[in-house]
GROMACS .gro file of C-alpha atoms in nm:
model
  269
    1UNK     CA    1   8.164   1.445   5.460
    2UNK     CA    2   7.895   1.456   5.719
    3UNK     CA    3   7.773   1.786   5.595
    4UNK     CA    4   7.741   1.669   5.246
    5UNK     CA    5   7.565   1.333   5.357
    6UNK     CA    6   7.316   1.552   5.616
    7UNK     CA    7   7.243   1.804   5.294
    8UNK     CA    8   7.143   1.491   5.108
    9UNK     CA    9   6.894   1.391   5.361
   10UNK     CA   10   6.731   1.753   5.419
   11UNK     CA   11   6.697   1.727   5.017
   12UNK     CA   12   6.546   1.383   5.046
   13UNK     CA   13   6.316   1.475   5.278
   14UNK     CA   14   6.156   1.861   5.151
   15UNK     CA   15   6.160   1.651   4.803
   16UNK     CA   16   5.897   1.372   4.974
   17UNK     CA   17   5.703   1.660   5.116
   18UNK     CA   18   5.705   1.858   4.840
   19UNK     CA   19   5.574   1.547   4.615
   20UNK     CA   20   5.214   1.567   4.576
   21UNK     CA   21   5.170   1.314   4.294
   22UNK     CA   22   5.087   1.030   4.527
   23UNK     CA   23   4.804   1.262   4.692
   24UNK     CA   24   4.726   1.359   4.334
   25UNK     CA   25   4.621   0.979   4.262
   26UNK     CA   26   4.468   0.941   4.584
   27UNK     CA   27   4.240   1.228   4.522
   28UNK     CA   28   4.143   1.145   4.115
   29UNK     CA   29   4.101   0.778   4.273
   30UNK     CA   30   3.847   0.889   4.540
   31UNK     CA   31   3.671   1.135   4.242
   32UNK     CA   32   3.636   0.844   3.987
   33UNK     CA   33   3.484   0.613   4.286
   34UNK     CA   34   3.230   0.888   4.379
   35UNK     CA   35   3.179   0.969   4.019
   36UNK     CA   36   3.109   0.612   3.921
   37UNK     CA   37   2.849   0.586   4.262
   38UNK     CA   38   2.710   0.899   4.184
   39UNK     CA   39   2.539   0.718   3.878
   40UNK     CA   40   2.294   0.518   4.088
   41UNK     CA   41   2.233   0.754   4.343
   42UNK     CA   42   2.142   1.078   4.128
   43UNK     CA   43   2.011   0.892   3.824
   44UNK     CA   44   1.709   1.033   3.717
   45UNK     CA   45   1.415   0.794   3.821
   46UNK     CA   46   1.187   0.667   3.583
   47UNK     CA   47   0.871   0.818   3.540
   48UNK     CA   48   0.570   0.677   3.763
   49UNK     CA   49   0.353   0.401   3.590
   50UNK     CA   50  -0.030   0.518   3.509
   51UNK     CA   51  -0.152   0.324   3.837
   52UNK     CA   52   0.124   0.510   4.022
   53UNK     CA   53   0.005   0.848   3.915
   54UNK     CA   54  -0.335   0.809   4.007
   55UNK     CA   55  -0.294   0.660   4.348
   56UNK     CA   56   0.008   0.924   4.438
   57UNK     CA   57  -0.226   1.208   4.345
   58UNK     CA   58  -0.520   1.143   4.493
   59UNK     CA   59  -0.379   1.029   4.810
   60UNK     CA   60  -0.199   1.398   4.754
   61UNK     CA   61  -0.562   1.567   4.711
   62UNK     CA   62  -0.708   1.363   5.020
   63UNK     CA   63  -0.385   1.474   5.217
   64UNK     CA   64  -0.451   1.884   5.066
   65UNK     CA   65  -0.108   1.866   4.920
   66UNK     CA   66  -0.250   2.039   4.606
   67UNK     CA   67   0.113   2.082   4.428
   68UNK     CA   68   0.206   1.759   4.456
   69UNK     CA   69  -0.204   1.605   4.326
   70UNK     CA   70  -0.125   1.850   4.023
   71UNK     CA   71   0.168   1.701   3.957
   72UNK     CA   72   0.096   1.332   3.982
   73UNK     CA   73  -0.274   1.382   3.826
   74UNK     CA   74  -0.130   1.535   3.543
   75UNK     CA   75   0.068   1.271   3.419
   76UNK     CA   76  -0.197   1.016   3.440
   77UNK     CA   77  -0.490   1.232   3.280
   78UNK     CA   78  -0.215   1.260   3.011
   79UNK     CA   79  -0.161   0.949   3.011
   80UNK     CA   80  -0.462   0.741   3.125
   81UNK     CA   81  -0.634   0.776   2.776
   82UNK     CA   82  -1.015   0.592   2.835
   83UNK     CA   83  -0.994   0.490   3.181
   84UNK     CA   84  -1.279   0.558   3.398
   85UNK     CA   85  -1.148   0.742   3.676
   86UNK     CA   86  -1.058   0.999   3.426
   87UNK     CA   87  -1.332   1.199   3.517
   88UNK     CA   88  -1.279   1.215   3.893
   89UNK     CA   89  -0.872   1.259   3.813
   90UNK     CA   90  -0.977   1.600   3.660
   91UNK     CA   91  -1.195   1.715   3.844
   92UNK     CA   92  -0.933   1.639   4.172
   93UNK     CA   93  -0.711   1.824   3.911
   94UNK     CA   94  -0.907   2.112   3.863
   95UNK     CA   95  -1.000   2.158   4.246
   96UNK     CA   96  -0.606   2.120   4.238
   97UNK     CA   97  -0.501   2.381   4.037
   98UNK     CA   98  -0.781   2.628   4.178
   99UNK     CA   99  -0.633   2.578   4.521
  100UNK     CA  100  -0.263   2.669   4.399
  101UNK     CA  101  -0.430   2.996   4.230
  102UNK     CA  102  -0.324   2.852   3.852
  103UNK     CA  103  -0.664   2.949   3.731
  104UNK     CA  104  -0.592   2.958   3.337
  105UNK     CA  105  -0.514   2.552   3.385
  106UNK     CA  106  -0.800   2.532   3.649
  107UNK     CA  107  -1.047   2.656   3.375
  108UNK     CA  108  -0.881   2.426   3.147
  109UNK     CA  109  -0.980   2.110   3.351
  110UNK     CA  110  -1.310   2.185   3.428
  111UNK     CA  111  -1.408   2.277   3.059
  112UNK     CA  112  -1.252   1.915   2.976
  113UNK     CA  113  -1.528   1.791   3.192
  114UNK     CA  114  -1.819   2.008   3.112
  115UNK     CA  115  -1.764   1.919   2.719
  116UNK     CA  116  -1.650   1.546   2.755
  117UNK     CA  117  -1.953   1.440   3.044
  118UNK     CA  118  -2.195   1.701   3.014
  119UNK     CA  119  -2.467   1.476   3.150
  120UNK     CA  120  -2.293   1.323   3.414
  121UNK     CA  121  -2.314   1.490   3.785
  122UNK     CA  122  -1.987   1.610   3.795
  123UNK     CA  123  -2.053   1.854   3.490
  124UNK     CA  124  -2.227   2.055   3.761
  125UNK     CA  125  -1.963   2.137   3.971
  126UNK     CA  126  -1.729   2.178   3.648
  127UNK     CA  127  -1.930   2.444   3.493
  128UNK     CA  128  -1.934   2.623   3.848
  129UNK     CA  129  -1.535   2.587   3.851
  130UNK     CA  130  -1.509   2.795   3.508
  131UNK     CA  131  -1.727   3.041   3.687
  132UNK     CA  132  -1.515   3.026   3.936
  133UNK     CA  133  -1.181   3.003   3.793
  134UNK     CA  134  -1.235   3.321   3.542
  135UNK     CA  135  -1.371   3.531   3.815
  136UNK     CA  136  -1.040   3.486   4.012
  137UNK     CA  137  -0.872   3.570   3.651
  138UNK     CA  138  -1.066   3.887   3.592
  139UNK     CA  139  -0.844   4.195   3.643
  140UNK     CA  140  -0.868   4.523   3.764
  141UNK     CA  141  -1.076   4.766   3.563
  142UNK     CA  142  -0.796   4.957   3.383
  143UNK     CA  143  -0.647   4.580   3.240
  144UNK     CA  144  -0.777   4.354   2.950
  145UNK     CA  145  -1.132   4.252   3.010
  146UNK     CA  146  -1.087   3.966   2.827
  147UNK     CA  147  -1.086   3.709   3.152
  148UNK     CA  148  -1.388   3.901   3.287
  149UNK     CA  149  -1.618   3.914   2.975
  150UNK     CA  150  -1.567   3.501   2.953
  151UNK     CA  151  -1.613   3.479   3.340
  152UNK     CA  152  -1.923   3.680   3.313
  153UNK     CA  153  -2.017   3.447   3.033
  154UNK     CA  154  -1.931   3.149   3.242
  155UNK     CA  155  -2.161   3.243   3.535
  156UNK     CA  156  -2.411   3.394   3.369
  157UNK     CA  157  -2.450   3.032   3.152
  158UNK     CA  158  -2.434   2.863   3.524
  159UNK     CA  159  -2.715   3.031   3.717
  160UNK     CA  160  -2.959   2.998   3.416
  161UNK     CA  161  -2.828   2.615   3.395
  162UNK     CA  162  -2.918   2.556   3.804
  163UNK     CA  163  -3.115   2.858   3.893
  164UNK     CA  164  -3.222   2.897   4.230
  165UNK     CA  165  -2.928   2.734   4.405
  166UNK     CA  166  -2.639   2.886   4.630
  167UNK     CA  167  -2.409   2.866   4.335
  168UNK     CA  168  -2.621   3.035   4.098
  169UNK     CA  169  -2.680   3.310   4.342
  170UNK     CA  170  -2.289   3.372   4.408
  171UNK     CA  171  -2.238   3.295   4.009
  172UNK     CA  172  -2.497   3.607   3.971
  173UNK     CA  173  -2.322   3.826   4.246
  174UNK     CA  174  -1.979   3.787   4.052
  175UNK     CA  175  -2.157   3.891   3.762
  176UNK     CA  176  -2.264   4.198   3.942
  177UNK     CA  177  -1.902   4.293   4.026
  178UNK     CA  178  -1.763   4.181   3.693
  179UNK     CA  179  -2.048   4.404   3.514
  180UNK     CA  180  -1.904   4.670   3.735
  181UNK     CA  181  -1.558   4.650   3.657
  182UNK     CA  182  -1.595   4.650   3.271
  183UNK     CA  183  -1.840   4.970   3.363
  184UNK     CA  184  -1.586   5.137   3.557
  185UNK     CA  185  -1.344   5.063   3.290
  186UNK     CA  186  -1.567   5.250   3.012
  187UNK     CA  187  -1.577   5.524   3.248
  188UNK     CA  188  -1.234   5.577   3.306
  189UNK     CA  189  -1.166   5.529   2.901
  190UNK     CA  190  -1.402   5.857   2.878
  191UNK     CA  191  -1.252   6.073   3.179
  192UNK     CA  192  -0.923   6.019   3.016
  193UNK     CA  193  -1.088   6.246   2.752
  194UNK     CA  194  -1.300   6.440   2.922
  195UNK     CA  195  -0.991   6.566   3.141
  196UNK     CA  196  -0.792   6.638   2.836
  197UNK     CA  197  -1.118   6.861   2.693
  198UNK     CA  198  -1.175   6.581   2.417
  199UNK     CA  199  -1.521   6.585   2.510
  200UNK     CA  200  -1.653   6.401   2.178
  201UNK     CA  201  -1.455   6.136   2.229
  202UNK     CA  202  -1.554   6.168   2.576
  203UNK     CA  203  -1.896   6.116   2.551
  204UNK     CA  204  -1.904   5.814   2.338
  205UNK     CA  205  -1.784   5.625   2.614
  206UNK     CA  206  -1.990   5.762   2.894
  207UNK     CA  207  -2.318   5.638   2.676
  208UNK     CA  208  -2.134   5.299   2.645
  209UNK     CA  209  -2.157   5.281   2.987
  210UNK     CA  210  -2.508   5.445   2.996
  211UNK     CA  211  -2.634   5.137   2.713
  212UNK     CA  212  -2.423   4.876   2.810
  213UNK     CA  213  -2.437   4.908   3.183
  214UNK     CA  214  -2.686   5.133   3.338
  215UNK     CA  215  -2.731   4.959   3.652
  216UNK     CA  216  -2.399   5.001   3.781
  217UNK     CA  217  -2.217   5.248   4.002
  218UNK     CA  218  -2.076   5.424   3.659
  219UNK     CA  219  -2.397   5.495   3.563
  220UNK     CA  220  -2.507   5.801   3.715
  221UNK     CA  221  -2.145   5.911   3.697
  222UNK     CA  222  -2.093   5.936   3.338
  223UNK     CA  223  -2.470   6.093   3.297
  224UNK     CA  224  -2.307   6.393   3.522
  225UNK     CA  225  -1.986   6.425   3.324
  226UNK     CA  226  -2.221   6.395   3.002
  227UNK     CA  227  -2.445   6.689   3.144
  228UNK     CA  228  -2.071   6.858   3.159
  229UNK     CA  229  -1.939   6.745   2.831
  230UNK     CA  230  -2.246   6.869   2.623
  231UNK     CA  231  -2.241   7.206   2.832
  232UNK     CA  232  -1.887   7.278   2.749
  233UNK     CA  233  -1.919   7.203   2.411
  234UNK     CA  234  -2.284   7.416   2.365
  235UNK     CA  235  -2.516   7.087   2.290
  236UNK     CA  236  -2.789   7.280   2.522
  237UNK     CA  237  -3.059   6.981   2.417
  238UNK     CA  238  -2.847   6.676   2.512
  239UNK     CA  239  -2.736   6.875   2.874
  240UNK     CA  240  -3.111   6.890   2.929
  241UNK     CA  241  -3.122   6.548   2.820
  242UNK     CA  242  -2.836   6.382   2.996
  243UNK     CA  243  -2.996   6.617   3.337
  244UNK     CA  244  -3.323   6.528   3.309
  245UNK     CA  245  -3.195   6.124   3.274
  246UNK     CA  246  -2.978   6.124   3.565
  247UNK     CA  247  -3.274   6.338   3.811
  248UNK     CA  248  -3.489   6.038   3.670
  249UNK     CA  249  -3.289   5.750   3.729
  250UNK     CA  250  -3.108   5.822   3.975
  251UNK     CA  251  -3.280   6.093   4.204
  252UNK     CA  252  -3.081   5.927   4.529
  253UNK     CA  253  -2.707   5.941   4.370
  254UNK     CA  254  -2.489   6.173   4.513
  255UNK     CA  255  -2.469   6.300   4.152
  256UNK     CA  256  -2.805   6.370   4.096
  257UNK     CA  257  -2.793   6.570   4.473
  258UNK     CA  258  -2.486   6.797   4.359
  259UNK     CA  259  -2.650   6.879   3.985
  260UNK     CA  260  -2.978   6.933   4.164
  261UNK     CA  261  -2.799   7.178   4.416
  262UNK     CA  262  -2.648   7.360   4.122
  263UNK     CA  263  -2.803   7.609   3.877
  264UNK     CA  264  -2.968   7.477   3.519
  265UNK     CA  265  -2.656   7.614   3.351
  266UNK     CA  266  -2.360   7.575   3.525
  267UNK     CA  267  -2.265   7.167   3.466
  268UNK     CA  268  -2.090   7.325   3.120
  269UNK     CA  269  -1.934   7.634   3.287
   0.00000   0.00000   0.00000
């Protein structure tokens, strides 16, 4: 009798320590409580009023927390519709987005300003921010030039807008580089030929350059490969030509040393 009663016990108690339902209800309790919390603390906050935006942002510009000024002087240029600080709200948000290298949205501000106050001081400063903005977006030579034919656009519209300032004198340098880069790029479209012997096609490039950019480095690089092209392909006038053009124009190049060093007929061996 005592062994059955002590078996009855031992089963009593591995059956209340094998029970998990109360810890079940504890735990779906404790869930729903941190659930139902969870509402207030994580729900989404509403978005910042108009006066909000501005004064978060600009206090972000003043502070050089660029990320943050974008952010906040986005939503109230969106928003702000004829208020007067608009003006000074984009250009903070252009200087903005220049300083966290998104250019494309950069350009995009300053244009806003250039076209909607184009009499007003800022529009100075603007116009020098497109400059600015489309220089950074200009690629290397071998990519679209579509970002470096509008930034040369861009600065070349600045520097004969304010001529004689700091500005326009770094507007015209970028222009000088740019220039350059969409030379180089012609030039590398026509050694692409020239290497492969398609020396027609070859040479319609190198005069691009030649027309189109003929005070650049390129320059007296594709008149020596067109002194080549028309020797290897037996136009003996335009070699004399393209020879005579780069000893002219370019008597100092390295090029026109090495075809002056070589014999009258050996470019189109």
């Amino acid at each position: 009798m005592k062994t059955g009663l002590n078996l009855r016990r031992v089963r009593g108690y591995t059956h209340r320590m094998t029970d998990h339902r109360p810890i079940r209800r504890a735990a779906l309790a404790l869930l729903a409580t941190a659930a139902l919390g969870g509402c207030a603390v994580f729900r989404t906050p509403p978005p910042p009023t108009v006066e909000t935006a501005y004064a978060r942002g600009m206090e972000a510009y003043q502070a050089g927390r660029y990320r943050r000024a974008a952010e906040f002087l986005g939503q109230f240029v969106t928003a702000s519709g004829a208020d007067p600080r608009l003006k000074g709200a984009l250009m903070a948000l252009g200087r903005s987005h220049l300083e966290t290298r998104e250019y494309v949205t950069a350009a995009s501000d300053f244009l806003r300003v250039a076209t909607e106050f184009p009499s007003d001081p800022e529009a100075r400063e603007a116009r020098y921010g497109l400059c600015q903005a489309y220089h950074e977006l200009a690629p290397r030579p071998q990519l679209d030039p579509e970002y470096t034919t509008a930034a040369i656009t861009y600065c070349e519209s600045y520097a004969s807008i304010y001529p004689g300032t700091p500005e326009a004198q770094q507007s015209l340098a970028w222009v000088t580089e740019l220039r350059g880069r969409l030379a180089e790029k012609q030039y590398q479209n026509g050694f692409f030929y020239f290497r492969r012997s398609l020396y027609d096609a070859s040479v319609v490039y190198f005069n691009d350059v030649l027309t189109n950019y003929p005070d650049t480095p390129a320059a007296p690089r594709a008149l020596l490969r067109l002194v080549e092209a028309y020797g290897r392909m037996g136009y003996r006038e335009e070699e004399a030509a393209a020879r005579q053009r780069l000893l002219r124009d370019f008597p100092q190049s390295a090029e026109a040393a090495s075809l002056a060093a070589a014999p009258a007929d050996s470019a189109g061996g």
